[in-house]
CSV table of C-alpha atoms and ligand atoms in Angstrom, one decimal:
chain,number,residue,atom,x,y,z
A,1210,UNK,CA,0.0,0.0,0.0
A,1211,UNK,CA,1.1,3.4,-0.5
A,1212,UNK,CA,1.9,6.7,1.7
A,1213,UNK,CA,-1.2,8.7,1.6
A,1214,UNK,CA,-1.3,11.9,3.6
A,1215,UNK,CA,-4.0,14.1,5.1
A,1216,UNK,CA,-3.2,17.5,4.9
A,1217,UNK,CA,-4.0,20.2,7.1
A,1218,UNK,CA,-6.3,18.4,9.7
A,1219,UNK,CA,-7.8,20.0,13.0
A,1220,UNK,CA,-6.5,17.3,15.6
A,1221,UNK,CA,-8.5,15.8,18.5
A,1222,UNK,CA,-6.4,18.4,21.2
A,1223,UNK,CA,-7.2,21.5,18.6
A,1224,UNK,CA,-4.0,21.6,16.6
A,1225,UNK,CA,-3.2,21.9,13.3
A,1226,UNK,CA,-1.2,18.9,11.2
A,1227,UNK,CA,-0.6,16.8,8.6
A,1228,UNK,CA,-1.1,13.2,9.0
A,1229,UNK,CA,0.5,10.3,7.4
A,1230,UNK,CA,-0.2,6.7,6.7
A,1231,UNK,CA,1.8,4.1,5.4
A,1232,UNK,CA,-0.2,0.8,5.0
A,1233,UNK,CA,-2.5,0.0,8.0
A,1234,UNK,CA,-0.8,2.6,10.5
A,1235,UNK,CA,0.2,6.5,11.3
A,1236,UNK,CA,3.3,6.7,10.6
A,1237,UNK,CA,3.9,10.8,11.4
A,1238,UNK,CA,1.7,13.5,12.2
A,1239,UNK,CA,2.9,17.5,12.8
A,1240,UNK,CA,2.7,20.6,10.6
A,1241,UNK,CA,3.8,20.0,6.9
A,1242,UNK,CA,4.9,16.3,7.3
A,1243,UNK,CA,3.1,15.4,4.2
A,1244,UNK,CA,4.2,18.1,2.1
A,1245,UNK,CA,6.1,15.5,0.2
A,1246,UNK,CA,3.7,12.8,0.0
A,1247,UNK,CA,1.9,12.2,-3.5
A,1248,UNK,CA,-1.4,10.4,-2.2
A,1249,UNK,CA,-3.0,13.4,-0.9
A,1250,UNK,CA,-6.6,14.8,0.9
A,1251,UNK,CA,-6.9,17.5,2.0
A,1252,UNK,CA,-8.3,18.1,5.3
A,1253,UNK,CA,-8.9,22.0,5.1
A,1254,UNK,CA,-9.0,22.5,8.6
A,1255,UNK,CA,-12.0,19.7,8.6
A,1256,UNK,CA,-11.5,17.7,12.1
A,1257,UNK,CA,-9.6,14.3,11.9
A,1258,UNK,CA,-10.7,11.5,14.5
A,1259,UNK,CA,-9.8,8.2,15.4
A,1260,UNK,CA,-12.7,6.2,13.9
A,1261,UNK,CA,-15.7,5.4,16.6
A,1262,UNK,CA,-16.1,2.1,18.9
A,1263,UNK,CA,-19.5,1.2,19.2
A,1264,UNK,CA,-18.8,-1.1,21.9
A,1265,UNK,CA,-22.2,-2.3,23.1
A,1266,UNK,CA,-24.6,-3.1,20.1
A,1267,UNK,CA,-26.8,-6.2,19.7
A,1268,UNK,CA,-26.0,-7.2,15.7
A,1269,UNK,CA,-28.2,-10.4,15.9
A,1270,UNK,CA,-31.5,-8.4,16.5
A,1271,UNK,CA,-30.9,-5.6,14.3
A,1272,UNK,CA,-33.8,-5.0,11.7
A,1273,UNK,CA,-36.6,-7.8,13.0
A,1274,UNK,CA,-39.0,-4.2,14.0
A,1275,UNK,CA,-41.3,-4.8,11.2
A,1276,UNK,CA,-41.2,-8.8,12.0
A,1277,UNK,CA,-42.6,-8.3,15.7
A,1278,UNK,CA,-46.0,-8.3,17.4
A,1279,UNK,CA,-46.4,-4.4,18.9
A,1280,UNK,CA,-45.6,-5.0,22.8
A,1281,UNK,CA,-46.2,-2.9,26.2
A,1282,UNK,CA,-42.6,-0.7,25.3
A,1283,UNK,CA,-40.7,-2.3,28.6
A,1284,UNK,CA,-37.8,-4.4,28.6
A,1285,UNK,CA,-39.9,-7.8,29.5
A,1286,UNK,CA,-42.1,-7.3,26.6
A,1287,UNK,CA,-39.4,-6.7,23.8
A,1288,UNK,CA,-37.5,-10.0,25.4
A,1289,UNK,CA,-41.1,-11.7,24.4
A,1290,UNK,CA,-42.5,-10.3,21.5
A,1291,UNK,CA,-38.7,-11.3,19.8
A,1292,UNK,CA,-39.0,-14.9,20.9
A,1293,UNK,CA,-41.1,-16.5,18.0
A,1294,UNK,CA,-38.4,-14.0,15.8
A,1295,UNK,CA,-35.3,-15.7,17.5
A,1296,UNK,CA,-37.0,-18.9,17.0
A,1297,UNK,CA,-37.2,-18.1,13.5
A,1298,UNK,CA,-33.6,-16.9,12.6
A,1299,UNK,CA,-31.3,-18.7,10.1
A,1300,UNK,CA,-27.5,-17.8,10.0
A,1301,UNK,CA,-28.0,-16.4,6.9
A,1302,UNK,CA,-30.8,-13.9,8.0
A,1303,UNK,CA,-29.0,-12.8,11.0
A,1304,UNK,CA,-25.9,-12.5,8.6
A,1305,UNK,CA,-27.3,-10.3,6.0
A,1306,UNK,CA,-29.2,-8.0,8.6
A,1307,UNK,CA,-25.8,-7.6,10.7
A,1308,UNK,CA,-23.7,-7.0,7.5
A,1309,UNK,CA,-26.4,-4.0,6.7
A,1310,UNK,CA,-26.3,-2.4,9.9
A,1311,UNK,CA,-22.1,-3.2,10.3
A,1312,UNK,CA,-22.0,-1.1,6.3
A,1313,UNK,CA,-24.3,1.3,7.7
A,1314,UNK,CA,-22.2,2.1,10.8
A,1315,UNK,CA,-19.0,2.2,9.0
A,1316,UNK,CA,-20.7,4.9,6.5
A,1317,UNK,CA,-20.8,7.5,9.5
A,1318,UNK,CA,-17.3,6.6,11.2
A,1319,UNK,CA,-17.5,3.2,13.0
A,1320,UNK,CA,-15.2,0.7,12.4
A,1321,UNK,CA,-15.2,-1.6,15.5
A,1322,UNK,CA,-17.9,-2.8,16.7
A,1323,UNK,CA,-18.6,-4.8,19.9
A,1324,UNK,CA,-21.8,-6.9,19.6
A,1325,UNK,CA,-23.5,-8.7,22.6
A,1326,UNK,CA,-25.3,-12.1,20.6
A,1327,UNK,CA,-28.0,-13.9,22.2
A,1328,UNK,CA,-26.7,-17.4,23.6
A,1329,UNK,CA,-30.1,-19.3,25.0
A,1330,UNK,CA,-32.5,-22.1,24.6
A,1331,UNK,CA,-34.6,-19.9,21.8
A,1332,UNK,CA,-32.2,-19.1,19.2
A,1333,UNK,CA,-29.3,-22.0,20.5
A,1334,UNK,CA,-26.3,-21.0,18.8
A,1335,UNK,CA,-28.0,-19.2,15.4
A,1336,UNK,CA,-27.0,-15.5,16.0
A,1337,UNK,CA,-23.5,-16.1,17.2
A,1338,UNK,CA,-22.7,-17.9,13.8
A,1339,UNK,CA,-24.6,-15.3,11.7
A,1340,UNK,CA,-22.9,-12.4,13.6
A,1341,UNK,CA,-19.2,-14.0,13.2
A,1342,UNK,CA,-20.5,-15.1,9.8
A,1343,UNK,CA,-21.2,-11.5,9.3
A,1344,UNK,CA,-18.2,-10.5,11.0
A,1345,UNK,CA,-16.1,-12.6,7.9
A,1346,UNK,CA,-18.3,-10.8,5.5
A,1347,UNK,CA,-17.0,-7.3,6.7
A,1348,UNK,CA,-13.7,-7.9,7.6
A,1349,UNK,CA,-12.4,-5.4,5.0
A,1350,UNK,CA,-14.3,-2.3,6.1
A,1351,UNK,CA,-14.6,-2.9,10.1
A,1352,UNK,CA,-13.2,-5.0,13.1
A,1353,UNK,CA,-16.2,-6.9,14.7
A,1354,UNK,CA,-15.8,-8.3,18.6
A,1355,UNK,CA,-18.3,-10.8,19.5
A,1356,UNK,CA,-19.9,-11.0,23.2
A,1357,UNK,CA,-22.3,-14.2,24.7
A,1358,UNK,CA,-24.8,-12.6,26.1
A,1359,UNK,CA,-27.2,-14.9,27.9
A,1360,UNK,CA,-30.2,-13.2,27.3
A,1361,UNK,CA,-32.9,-15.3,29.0
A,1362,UNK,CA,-30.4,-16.0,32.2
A,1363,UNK,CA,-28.4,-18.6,32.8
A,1364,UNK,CA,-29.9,-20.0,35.6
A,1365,UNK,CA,-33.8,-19.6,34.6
A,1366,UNK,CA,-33.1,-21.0,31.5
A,1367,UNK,CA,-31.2,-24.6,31.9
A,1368,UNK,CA,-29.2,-25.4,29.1
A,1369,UNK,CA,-27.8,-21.9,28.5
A,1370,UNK,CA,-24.7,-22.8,30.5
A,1371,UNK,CA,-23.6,-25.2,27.9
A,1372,UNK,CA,-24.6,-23.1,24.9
A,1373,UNK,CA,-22.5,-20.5,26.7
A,1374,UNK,CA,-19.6,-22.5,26.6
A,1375,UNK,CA,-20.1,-24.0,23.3
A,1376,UNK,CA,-20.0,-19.7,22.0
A,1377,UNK,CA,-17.0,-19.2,23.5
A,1378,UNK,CA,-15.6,-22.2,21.7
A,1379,UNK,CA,-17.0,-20.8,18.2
A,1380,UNK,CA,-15.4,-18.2,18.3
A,1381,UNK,CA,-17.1,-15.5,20.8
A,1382,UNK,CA,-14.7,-13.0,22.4
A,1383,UNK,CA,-15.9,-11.6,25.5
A,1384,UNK,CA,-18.2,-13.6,28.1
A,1385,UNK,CA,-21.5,-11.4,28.7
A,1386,UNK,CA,-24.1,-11.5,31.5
A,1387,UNK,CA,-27.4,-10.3,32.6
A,1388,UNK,CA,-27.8,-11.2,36.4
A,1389,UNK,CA,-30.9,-9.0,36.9
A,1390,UNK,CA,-32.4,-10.8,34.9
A,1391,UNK,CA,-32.2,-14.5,37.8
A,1392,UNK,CA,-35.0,-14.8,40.1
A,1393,UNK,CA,-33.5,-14.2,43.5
A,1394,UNK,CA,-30.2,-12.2,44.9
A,1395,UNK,CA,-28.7,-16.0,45.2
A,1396,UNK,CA,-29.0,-16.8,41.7
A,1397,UNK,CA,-27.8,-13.3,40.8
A,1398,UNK,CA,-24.7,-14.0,42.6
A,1399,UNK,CA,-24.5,-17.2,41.2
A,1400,UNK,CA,-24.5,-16.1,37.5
A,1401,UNK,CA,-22.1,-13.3,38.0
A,1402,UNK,CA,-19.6,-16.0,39.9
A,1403,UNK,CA,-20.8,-18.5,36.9
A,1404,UNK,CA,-19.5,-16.5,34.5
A,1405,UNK,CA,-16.2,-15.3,35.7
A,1406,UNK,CA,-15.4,-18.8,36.0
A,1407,UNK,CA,-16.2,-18.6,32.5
A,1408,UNK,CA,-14.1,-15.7,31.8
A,1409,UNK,CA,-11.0,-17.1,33.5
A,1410,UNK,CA,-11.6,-21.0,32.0
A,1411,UNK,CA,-11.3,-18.4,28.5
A,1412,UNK,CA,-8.8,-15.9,29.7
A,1413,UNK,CA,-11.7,-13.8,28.0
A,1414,UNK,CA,-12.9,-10.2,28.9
A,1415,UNK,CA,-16.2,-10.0,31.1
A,1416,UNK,CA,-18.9,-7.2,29.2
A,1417,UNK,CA,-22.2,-7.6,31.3
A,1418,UNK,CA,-25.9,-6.1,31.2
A,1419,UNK,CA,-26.4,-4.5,34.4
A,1420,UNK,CA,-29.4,-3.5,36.6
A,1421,UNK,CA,-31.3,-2.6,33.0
A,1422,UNK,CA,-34.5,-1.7,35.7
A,1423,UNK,CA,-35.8,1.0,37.3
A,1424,UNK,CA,-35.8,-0.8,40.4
A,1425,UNK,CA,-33.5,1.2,42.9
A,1426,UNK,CA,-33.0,-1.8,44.8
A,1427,UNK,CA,-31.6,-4.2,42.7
A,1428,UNK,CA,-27.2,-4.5,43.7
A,1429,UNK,CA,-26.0,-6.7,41.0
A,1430,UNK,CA,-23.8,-4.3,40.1
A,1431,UNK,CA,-22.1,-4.2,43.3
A,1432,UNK,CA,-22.3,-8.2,42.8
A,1433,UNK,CA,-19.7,-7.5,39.6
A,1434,UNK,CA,-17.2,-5.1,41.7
A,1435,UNK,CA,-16.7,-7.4,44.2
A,1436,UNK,CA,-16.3,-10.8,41.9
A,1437,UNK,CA,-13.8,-8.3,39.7
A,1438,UNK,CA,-11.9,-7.7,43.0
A,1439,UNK,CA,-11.9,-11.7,44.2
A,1440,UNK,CA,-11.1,-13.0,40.8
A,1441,UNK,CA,-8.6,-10.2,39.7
A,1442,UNK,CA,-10.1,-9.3,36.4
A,1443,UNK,CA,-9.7,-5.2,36.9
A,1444,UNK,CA,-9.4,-3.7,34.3
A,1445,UNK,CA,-11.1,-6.1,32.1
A,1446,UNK,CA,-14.9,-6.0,32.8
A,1447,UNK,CA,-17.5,-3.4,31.1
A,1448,UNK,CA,-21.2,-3.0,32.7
A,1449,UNK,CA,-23.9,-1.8,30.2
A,1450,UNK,CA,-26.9,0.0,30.6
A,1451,UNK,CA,-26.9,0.5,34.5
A,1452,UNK,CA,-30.2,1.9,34.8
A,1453,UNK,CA,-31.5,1.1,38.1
A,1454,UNK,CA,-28.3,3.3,39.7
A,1455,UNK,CA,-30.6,6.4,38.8
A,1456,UNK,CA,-33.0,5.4,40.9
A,1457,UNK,CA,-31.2,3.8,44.1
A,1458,UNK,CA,-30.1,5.3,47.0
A,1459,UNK,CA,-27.2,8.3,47.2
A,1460,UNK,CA,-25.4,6.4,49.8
A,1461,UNK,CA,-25.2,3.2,48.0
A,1462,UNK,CA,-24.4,4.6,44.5
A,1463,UNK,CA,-21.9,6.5,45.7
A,1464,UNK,CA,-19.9,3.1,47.2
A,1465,UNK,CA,-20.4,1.2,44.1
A,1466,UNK,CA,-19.4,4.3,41.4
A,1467,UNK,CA,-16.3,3.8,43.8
A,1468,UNK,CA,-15.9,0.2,43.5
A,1469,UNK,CA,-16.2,0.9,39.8
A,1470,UNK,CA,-13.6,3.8,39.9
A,1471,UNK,CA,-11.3,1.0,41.9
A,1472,UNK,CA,-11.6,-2.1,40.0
A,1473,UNK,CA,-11.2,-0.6,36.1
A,1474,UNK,CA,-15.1,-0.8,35.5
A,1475,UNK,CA,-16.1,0.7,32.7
A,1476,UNK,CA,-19.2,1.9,32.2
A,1477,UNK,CA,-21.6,1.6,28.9
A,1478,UNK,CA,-24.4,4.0,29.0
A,1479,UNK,CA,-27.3,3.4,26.5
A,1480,UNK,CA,-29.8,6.3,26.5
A,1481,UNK,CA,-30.8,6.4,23.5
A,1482,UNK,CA,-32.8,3.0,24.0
A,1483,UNK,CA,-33.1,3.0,27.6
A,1484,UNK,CA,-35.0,6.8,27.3
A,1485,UNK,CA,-37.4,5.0,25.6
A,1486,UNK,CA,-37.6,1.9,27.3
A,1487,UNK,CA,-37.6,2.8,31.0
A,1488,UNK,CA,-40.2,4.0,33.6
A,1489,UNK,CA,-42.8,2.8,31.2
A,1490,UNK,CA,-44.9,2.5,34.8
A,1491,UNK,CA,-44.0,5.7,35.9
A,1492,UNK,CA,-46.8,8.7,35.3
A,1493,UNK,CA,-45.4,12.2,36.1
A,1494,UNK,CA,-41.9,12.3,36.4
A,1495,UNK,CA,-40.6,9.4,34.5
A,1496,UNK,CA,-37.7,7.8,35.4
A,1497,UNK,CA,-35.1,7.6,32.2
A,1498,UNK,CA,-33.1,4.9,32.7
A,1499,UNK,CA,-29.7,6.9,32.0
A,1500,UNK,CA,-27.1,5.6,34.2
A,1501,UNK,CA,-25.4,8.3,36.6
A,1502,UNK,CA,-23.3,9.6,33.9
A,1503,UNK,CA,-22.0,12.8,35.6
A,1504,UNK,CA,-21.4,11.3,39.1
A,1505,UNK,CA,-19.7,8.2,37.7
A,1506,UNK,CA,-17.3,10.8,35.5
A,1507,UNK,CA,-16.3,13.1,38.5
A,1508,UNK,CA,-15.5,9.4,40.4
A,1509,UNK,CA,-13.1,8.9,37.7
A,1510,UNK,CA,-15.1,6.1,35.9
A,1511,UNK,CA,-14.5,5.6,32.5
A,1512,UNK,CA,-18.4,6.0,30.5
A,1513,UNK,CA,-18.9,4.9,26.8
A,1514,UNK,CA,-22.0,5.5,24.7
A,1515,UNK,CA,-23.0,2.7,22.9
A,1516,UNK,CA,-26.1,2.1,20.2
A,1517,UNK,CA,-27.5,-0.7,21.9
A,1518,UNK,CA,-30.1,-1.4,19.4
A,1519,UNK,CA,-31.6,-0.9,15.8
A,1520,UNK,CA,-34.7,-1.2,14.9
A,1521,UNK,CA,-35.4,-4.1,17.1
A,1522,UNK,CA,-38.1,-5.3,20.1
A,1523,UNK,CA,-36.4,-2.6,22.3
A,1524,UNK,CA,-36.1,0.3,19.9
A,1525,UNK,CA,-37.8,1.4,16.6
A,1526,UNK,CA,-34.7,4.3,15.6
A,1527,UNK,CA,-30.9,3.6,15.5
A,1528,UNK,CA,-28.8,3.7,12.1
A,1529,UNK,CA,-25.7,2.7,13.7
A,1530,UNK,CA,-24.3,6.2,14.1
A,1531,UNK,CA,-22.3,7.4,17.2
A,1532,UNK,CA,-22.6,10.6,16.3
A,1533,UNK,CA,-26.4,10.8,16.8
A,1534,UNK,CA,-26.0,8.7,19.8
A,1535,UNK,CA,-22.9,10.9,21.1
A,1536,UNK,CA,-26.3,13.7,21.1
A,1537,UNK,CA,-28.6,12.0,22.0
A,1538,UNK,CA,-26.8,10.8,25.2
A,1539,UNK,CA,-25.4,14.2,25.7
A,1540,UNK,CA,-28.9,15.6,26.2
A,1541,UNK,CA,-30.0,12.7,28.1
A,1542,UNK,CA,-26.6,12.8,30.9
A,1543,UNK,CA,-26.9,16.8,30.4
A,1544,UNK,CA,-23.4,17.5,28.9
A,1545,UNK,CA,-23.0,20.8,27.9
A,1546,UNK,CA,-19.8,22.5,29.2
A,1547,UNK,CA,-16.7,22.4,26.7
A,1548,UNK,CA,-15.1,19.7,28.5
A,1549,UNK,CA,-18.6,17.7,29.1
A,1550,UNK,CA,-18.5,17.6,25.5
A,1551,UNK,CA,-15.2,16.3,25.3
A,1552,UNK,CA,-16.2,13.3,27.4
A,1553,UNK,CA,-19.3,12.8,24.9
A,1554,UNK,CA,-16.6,12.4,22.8
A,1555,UNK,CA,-14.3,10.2,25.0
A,1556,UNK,CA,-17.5,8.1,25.1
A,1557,UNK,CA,-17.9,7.1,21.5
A,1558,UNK,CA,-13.6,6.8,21.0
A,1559,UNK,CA,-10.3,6.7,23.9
A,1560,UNK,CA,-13.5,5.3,26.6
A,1561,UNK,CA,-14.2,2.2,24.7
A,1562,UNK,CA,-10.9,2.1,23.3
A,1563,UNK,CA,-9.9,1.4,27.1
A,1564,UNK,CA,-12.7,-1.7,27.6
A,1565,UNK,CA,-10.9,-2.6,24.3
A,1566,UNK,CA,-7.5,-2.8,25.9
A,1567,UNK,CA,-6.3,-1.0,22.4
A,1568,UNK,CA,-3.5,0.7,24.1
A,1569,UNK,CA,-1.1,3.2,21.6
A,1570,UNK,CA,-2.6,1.4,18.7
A,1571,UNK,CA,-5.9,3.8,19.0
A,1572,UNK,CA,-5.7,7.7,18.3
A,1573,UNK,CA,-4.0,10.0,15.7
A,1574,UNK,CA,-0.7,9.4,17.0
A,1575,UNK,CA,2.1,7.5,14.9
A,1576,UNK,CA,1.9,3.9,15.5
A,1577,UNK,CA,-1.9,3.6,15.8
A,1578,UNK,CA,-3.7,1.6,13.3
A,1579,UNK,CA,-5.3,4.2,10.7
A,1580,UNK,CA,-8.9,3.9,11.9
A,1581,UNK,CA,-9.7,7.6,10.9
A,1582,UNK,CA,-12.4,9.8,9.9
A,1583,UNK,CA,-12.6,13.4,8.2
A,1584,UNK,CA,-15.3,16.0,9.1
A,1585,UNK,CA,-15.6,19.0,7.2
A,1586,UNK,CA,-16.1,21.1,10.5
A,1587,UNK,CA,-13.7,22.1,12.4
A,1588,UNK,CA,-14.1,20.8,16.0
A,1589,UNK,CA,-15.7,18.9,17.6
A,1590,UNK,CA,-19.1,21.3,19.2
A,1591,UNK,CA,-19.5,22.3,15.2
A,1592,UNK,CA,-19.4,18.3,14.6
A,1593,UNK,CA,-21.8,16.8,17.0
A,1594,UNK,CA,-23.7,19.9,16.7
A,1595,UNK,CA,-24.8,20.0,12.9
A,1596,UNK,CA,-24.6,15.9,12.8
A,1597,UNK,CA,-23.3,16.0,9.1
A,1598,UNK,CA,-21.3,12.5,8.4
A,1599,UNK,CA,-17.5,12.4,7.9
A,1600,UNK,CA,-16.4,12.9,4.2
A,1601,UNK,CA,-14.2,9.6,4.5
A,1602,UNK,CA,-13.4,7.2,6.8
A,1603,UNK,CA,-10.1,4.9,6.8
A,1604,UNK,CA,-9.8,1.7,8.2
A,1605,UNK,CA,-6.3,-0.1,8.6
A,1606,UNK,CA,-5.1,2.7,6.5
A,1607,UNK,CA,-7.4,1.8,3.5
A,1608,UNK,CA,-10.4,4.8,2.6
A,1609,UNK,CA,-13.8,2.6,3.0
A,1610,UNK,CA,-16.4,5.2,3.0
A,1611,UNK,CA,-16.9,8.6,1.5
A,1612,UNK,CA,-19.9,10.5,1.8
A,1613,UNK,CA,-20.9,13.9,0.0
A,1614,UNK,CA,-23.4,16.2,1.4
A,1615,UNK,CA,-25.0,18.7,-0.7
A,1616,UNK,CA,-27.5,20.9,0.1
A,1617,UNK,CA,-29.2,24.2,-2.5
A,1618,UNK,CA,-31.2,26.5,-0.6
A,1619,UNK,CA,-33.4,27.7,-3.6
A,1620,UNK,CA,-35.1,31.0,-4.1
B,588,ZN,ZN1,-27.9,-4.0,25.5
């Protein structure tokens, strides 16, 4: 592959530079370094980012919305109404709806993807092999992580251990969870400590549902900081969604966004789904379901936005864009200042980067792999702000998307 160069890019810290590539990586970045460089864009001034993570996404039940039976809008009735769909799927369906919604994400500046796949007694092993079948498909435009996500429980539904297993063993990366979800604080417990074993038996990462209720009382999270702690695994487990911490107590929320800050937690907030899906029962003031974003930030916790879903049981929007979610959850956790902002970016790029464990190979820095995207805007308020798509995006180095936007005002 040849040099290429991007010339004259606003950086992520404000500065001015030219950037270059050489095959998948940054190789130099700093004013004028690709003055000699044939392969050329230039950047204008336009903003240069890494290119997005969207680290919590479920790829398996993208694009069923039209398939489904409407529902009471709460979490328990989109897990039912997409039974007889799961029971349904071929590989090949949950393949080519994944693929669309992978291209589609990838078209406004994602090119990694983390996608929870339900492992249970509906669907048996189906949507893992159509998302890693998917995953094969798109190799040349995005980097797809895979995560077995017991989605029915572990312990309510017998015979989701083994399937569990039998995921990680087809090639699943990270070992998920949803111990809210057991009947019982015992068999909460128990599925948290079940699948840490699993974790370990797979030297695998841990990326769990959490709490996804409005029910203030619920403490599996606190359940995942301590098992983190006993089984050493900081640093390598993600909660998503997080909900109920909204609506528990001060005291306990502010122990556990500790325990979180201590053990290398990091924290997947999903408003644009949850603000639809939670305090369905509520009449009045309605609880939202977003996760303590601001409280868990000043603690020092590390807080990603992810898409969660598209067009699914849970949620009718989503296109797989980060940028709409970076808005969305940036009205929803009230993130306004200058540097709020800049953590509404952190949570779309360097915050998942971390659950990744990317290290230096994430960023514009030489050395990183050249994930990259080009806005025409300048920085980053002007970017989220007018929500116009990058002009190209650059995976390992190669350009996979470019995208025009042209608008007349006539008269
Ligand atoms: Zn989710």
């Amino acid at each position: 592959m040849t040099r290429q160069a991007i010339i004259d890019a606003t950086l992520p810290d404000g500065s001015r530079a030219d950037v270059v590539i050489d095959g998948e990586r940054v190789v130099e970045v700093g004013p004028g370094v690709g003055a000699a460089v044939e392969a050329r864009v230039e950047a204008a001034g336009g903003l240069l980012l890494p290119a997005y993570i969207d680290t919590h996404i479920h790829l398996d039940k993208v694009l069923i919305r039209d398939q489904l039976v409407e529902h009471d809008g709460t979490l328990r009735g989109a897990i039912e109404a997409i039974h007889a769909a799961k029971r349904a799927y071929t590989v090949d369906d949950v393949r080519r709806r994944a693929a669309e919604v992978i291209r589609c994400s990838v078209l406004t500046g994602t090119t990694r993807l983390r996608s929870h796949v339900d492992v249970d007694t509906v669907g048996g092993l189906v949507p893992i092999e159509g998302v890693l079948a998917a995953a094969r498909d798109c190799a040349g435009i995005a980097e797809v992580r895979t995560i077995a996500f017991p989605q029915e429980g572990i312990l309510r539904d017998p015979g989701t251990a083994e399937l569990m297993v039998a995921a990680m063993e087809a090639g699943a990366d990270v070992v998920g969870g949803m111990p809210h979800w057991e009947q019982g604080e015992d068999d909460q417990r128990e599925h948290v400590r079940w699948c840490f074993e699993l974790a370990r038996r797979f030297d695998a990462d841990v990326d769990m549902h959490v709490d996804e209720t409005d029910d203030g009382s619920v403490r599996t999270l606190a359940m995942v900081v301590d098992e983190t702690e006993r089984t050493g695994w900081q640093g390598r487990v993600t909660v998503g969604h997080v909900c109920a911490l909204s609506a528990a107590d001060d005291d306990y929320a502010a122990r556990v966004i500790a325990g979180c800050a201590g053990a290398g937690i990091v924290v997947v907030s999903n408003p644009v789904t949850n603000l639809v899906l939670q305090g369905r029962g509520d009449h009045g003031l309605v609880r939202r379901g977003t996760t303590r974003v601001r409280e868990l930030l000043a603690a020092g916790v590390g807080v990603a936005f992810g898409q969660d879903c598209v067009q699914d049981g849970f949620y009718p929007f989503g296109r797989g864009d980060l940028l709409e979610v970076a808005l969305v959850s940036a009205h929803a956790a009230q993130l306004t200042t200058g540097a709020e902002l800049r953590q509404a970016l952190a949570a779309v790029t360097t915050v998942p980067a971390t659950a990744w464990r990317l290290g230096d190979s994430y960023g514009v820095s030489a050395g990183a792999r050249a994930d990259l995207q080009l806005y025409a805007a300048a920085g980053w308020p002007e970017v989220l702000r007018l929500q116009d798509p990058p002009r190209a995006v650059w995976f390992r180095g190669r350009t996979v998307a470019r995208t025009t936007v042209q608008r007349e005002l006539l008269g």
